[in-house]
Structures are given as structure tokens and as C-alpha cells.
PDB file of C-alpha atoms in Angstrom:
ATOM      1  CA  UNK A 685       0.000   0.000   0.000  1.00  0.00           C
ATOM      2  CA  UNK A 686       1.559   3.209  -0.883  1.00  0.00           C
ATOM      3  CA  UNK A 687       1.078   5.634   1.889  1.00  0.00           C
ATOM      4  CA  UNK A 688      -0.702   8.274   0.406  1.00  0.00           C
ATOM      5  CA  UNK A 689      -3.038   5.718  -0.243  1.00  0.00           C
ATOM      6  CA  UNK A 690      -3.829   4.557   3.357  1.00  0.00           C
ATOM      7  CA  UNK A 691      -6.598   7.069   4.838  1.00  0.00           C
ATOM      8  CA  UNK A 692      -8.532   6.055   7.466  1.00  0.00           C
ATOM      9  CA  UNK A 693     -11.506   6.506   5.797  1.00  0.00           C
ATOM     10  CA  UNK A 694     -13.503   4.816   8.461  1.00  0.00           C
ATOM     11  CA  UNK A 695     -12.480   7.627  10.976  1.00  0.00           C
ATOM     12  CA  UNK A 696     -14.621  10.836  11.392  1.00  0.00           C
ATOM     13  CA  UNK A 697     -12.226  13.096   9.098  1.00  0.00           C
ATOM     14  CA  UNK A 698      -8.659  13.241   8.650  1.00  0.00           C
ATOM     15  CA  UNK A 699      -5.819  14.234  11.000  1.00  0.00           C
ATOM     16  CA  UNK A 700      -2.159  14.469  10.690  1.00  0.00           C
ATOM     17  CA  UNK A 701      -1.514  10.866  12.358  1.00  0.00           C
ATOM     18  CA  UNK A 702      -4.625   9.120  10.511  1.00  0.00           C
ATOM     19  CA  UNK A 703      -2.337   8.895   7.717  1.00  0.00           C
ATOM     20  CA  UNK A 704       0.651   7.258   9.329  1.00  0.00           C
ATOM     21  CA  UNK A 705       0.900   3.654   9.436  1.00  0.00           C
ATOM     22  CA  UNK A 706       1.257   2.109  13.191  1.00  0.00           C
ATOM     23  CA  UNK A 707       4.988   1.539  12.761  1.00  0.00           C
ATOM     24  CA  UNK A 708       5.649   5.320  12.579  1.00  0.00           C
ATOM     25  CA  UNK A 709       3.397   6.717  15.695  1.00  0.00           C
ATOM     26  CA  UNK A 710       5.157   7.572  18.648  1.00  0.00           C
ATOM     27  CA  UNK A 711       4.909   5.956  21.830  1.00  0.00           C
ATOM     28  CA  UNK A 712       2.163   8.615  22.630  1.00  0.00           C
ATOM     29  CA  UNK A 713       0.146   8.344  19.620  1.00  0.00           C
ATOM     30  CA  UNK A 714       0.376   4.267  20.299  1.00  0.00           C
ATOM     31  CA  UNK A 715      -1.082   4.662  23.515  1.00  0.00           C
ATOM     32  CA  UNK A 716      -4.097   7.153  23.132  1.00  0.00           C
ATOM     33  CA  UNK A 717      -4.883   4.949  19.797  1.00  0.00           C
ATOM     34  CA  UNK A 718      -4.900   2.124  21.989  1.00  0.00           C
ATOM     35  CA  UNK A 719      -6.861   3.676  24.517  1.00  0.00           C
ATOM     36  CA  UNK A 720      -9.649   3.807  21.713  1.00  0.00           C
ATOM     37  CA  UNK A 721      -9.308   0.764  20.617  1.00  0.00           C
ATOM     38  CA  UNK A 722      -7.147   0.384  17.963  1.00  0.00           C
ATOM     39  CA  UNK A 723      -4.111  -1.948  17.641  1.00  0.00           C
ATOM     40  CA  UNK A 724      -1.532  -2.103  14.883  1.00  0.00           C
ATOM     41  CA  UNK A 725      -3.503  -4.650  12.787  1.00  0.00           C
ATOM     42  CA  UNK A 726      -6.929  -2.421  13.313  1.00  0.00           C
ATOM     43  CA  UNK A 727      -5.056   0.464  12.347  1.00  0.00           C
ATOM     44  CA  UNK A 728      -3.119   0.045   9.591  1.00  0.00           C
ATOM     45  CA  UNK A 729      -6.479  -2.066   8.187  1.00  0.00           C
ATOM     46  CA  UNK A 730      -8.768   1.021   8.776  1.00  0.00           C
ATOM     47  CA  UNK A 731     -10.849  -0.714  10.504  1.00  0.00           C
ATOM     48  CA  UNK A 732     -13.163   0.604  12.642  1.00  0.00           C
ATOM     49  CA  UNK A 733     -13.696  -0.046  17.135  1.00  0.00           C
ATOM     50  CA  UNK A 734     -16.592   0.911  19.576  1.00  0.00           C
ATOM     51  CA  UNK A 735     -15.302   4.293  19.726  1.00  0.00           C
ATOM     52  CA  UNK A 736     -16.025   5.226  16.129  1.00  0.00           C
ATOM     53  CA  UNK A 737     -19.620   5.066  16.283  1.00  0.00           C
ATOM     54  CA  UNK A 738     -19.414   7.452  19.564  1.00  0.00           C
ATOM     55  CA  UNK A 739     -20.390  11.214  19.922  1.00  0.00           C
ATOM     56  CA  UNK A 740     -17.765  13.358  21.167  1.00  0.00           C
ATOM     57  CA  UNK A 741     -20.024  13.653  24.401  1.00  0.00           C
ATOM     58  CA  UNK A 742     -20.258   9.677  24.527  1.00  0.00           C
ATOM     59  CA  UNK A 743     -16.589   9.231  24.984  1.00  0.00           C
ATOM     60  CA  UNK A 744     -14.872   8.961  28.494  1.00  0.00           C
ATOM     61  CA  UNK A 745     -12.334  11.534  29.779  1.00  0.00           C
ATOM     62  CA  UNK A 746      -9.586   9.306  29.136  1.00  0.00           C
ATOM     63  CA  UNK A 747     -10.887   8.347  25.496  1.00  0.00           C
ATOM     64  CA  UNK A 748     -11.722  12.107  25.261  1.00  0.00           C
ATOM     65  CA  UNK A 749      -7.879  12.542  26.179  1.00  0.00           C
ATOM     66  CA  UNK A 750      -6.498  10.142  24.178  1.00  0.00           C
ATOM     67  CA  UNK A 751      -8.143  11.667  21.291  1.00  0.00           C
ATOM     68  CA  UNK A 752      -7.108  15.006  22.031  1.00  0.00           C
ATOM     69  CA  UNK A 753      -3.211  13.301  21.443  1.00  0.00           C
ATOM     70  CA  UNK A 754      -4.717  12.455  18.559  1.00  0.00           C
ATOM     71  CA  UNK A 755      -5.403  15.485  16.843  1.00  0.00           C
ATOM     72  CA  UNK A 756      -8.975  15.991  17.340  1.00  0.00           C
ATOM     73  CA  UNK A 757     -11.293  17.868  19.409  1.00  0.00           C
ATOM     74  CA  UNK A 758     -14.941  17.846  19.695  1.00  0.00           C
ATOM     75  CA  UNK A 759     -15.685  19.486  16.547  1.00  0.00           C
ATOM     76  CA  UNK A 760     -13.476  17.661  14.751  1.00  0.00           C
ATOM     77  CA  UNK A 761     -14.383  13.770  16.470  1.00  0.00           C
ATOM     78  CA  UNK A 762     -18.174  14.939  15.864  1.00  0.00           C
ATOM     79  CA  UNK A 763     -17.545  15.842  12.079  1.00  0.00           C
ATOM     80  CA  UNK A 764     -19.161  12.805  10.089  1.00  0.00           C
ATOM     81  CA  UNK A 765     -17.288  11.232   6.606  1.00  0.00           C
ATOM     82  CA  UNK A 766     -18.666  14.076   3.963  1.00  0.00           C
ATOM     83  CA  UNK A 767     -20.399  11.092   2.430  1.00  0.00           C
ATOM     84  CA  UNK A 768     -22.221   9.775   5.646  1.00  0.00           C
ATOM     85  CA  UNK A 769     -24.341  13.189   5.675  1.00  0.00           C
ATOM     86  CA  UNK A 770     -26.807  11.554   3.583  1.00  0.00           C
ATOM     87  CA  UNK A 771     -25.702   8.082   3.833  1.00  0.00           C
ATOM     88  CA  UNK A 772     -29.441   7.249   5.469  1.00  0.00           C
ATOM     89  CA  UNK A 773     -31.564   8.219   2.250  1.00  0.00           C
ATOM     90  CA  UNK A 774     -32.424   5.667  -0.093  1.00  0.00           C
ATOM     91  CA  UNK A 775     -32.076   7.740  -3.402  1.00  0.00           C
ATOM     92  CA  UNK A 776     -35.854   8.238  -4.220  1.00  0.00           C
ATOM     93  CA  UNK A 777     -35.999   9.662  -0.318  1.00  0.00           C
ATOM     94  CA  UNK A 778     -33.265  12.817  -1.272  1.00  0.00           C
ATOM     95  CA  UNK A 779     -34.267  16.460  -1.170  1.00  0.00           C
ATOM     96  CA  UNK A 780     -34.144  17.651  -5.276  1.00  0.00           C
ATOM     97  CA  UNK A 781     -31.216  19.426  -4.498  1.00  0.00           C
ATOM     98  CA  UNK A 782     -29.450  16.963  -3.242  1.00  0.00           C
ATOM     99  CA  UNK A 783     -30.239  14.539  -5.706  1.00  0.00           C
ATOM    100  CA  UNK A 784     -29.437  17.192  -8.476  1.00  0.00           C
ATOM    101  CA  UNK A 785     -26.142  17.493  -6.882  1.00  0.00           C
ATOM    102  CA  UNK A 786     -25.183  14.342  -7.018  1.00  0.00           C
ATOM    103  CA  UNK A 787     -26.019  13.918 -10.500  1.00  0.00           C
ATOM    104  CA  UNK A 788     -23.650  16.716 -11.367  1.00  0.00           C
ATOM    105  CA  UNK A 789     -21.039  14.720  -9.879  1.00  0.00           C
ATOM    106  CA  UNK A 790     -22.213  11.423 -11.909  1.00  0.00           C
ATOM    107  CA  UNK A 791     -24.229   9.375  -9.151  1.00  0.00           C
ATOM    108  CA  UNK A 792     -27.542   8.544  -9.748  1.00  0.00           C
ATOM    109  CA  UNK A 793     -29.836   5.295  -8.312  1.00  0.00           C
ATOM    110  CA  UNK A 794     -27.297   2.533  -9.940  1.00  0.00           C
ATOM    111  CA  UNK A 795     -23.964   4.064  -7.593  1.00  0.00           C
ATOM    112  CA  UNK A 796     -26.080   5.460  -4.828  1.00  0.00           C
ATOM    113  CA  UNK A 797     -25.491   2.541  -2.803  1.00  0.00           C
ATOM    114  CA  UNK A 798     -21.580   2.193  -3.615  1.00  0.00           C
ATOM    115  CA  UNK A 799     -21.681   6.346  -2.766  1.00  0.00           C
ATOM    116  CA  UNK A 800     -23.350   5.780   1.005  1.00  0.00           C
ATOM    117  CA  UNK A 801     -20.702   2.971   1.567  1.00  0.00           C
ATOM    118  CA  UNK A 802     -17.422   4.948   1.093  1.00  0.00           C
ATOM    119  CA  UNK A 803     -18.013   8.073  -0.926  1.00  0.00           C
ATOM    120  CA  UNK A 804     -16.744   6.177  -4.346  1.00  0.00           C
ATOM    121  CA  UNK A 805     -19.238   6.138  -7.328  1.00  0.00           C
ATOM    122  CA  UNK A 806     -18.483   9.905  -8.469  1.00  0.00           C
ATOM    123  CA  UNK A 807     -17.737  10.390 -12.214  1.00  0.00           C
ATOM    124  CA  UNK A 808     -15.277  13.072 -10.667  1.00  0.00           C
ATOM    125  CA  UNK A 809     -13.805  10.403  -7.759  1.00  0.00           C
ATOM    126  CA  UNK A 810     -10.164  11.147  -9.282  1.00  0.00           C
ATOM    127  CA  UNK A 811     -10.321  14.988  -9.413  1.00  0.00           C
ATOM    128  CA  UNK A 812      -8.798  17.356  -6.828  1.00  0.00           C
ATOM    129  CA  UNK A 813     -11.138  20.396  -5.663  1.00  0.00           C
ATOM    130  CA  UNK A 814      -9.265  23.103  -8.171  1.00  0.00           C
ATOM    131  CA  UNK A 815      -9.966  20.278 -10.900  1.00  0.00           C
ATOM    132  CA  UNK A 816     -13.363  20.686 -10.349  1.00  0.00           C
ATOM    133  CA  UNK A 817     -15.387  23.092 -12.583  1.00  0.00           C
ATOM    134  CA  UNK A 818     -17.868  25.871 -10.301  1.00  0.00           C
ATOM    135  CA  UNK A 819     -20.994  23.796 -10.564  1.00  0.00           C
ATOM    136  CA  UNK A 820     -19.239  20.761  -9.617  1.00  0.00           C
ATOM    137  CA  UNK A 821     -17.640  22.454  -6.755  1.00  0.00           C
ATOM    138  CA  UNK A 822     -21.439  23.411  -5.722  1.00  0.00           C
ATOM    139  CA  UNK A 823     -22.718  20.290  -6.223  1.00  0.00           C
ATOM    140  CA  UNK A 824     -19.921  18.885  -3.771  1.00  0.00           C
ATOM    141  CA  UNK A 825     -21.118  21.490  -0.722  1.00  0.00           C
ATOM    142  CA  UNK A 826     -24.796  20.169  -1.293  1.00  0.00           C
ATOM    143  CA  UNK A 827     -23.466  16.688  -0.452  1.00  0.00           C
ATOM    144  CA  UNK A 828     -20.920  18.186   2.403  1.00  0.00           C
ATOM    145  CA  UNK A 829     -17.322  18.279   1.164  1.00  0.00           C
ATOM    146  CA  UNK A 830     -15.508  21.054   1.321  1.00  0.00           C
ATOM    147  CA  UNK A 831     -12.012  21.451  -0.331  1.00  0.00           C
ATOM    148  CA  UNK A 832     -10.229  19.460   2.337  1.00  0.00           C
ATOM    149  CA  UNK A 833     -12.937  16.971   2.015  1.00  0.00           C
ATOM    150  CA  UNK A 834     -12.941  16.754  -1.073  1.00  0.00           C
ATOM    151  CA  UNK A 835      -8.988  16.197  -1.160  1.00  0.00           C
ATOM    152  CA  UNK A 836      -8.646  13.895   1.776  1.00  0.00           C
ATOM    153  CA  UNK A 837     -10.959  11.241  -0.327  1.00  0.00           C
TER     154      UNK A 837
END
């Protein structure tokens, strides 16, 4: 796996040390991953642990702390996968703008499914953000990416 390649996809949004493999954390960042969960084979996997599914709120102080060494506060933690925002709609269920959007971008019913999973599907999928023409950039904020999003996918 090159290492641009591994993102932890599976974890709220990106931080500095969610693209590192295991090998190159320090003790510290070992030790608050662990504290959530995560060991060496979980981590350089991206696969997910209990903590993942938790609310900022829902975490402990120490998981809260551990975290924290982690790069991430509350806002950040709480921040959902740009493609999880409308994850829960079946396609016929979307707002029109929504669905609009997406179809700017090149989903439609067929990918929707392959979209809510892990944010692949897009006719666009290998563009950056400044590769992206205005309406597509529009049509990305309706389904919640942003530039760094939109980059970290």
C-alpha cells in the first residue's frame, strides 16, 4: 500500500496521524490509539472499534484525552465522513437538491449505494477540488465536502 493511499476513511475526518501507518506513531500516539481501541492490525487495516460510532459527548475523559493526542477535538471527532451526511436516504428519499447534486457529480440510483458505503461512485472520484469546474464544486457542498474533504478522499 503506498502511503498516500492509506486514509482512514472509516475515521470521522482526517488528521495528521490518521495517515501514518502504526509503525511510525510515537509511543504517545500508540497509547491514546490504543486507549480507543485500535491496535496495529486495526489500524493500519482502517478498521473501525466501539469508539467510532461514539459522539464526542459519549466518549470517556480518558478516550476524550487520548483523542485530544490524537489530533482531534470535539468538533473535529463529531464531524461525520462528507459522504455519511446523507448516507441514510435511499435515493428516491433525497431532497431535489441533493439529488441534483449528485447527479452533477455522476451518481444517480445505480452508484447510490456504492456512494453511502465509502463516498466512491463519483464520475469526478479522481479529481482534486481546483480540478473541479464551479458547478461541480457546488454540487460537492450540497453533499458536504468542502475542499479538504474533497482532497482527503
Amino acid at each position: 500500500i503506498q502511503h498516500q493511499e492509506h486514509q482512514q476513511l472509516n475515521r470521522r475526518t482526517m488528521t495528521s496521524v490518521d495517515d501514518k501507518y502504526w509503525k511510525d506513531l510515537s509511543n504517545d500516539e500508540k497509547k491514546a490509539a490504543e486507549t480507543l481501541g485500535y491496535n496495529e492490525t486495526i489500524w493500519d487495516g482502517d478498521g473501525d472499534v466501539a469508539a467510532d460510532d461514539k459522539d464526542w459527548d459519549e466518549l470517556s475523559d480518558e478516550e476524550q484525552a487520548a483523542a485530544e493526542k490524537l489530533g482531534y477535538d470535539a468538533e473535529e471527532w463529531n464531524k461525520d465522513e462528507p459522504h455519511e451526511k446523507w448516507g441514510e436516504y435511499e435515493w428516491d428519499k433525497l431532497p431535489s437538491e441533493v439529488r441534483e447534486a449528485a447527479d452533477t457529480l455522476g451518481l444517480d440510483k445505480a452508484v447510490w449505494g456504492e456512494f453511502q458505503k465509502d463516498g466512491t461512485g463519483m464520475d469526478v472520484d479522481d479529481l482534486d477540488w481546483d480540478e473541479l469546474d464551479e458547478d461541480q464544486q457546488e454540487a460537492a457542498q450540497v453533499l458536504g465536502y468542502d475542499e479538504d474533504t474533497w482532497d482527503d478522499e
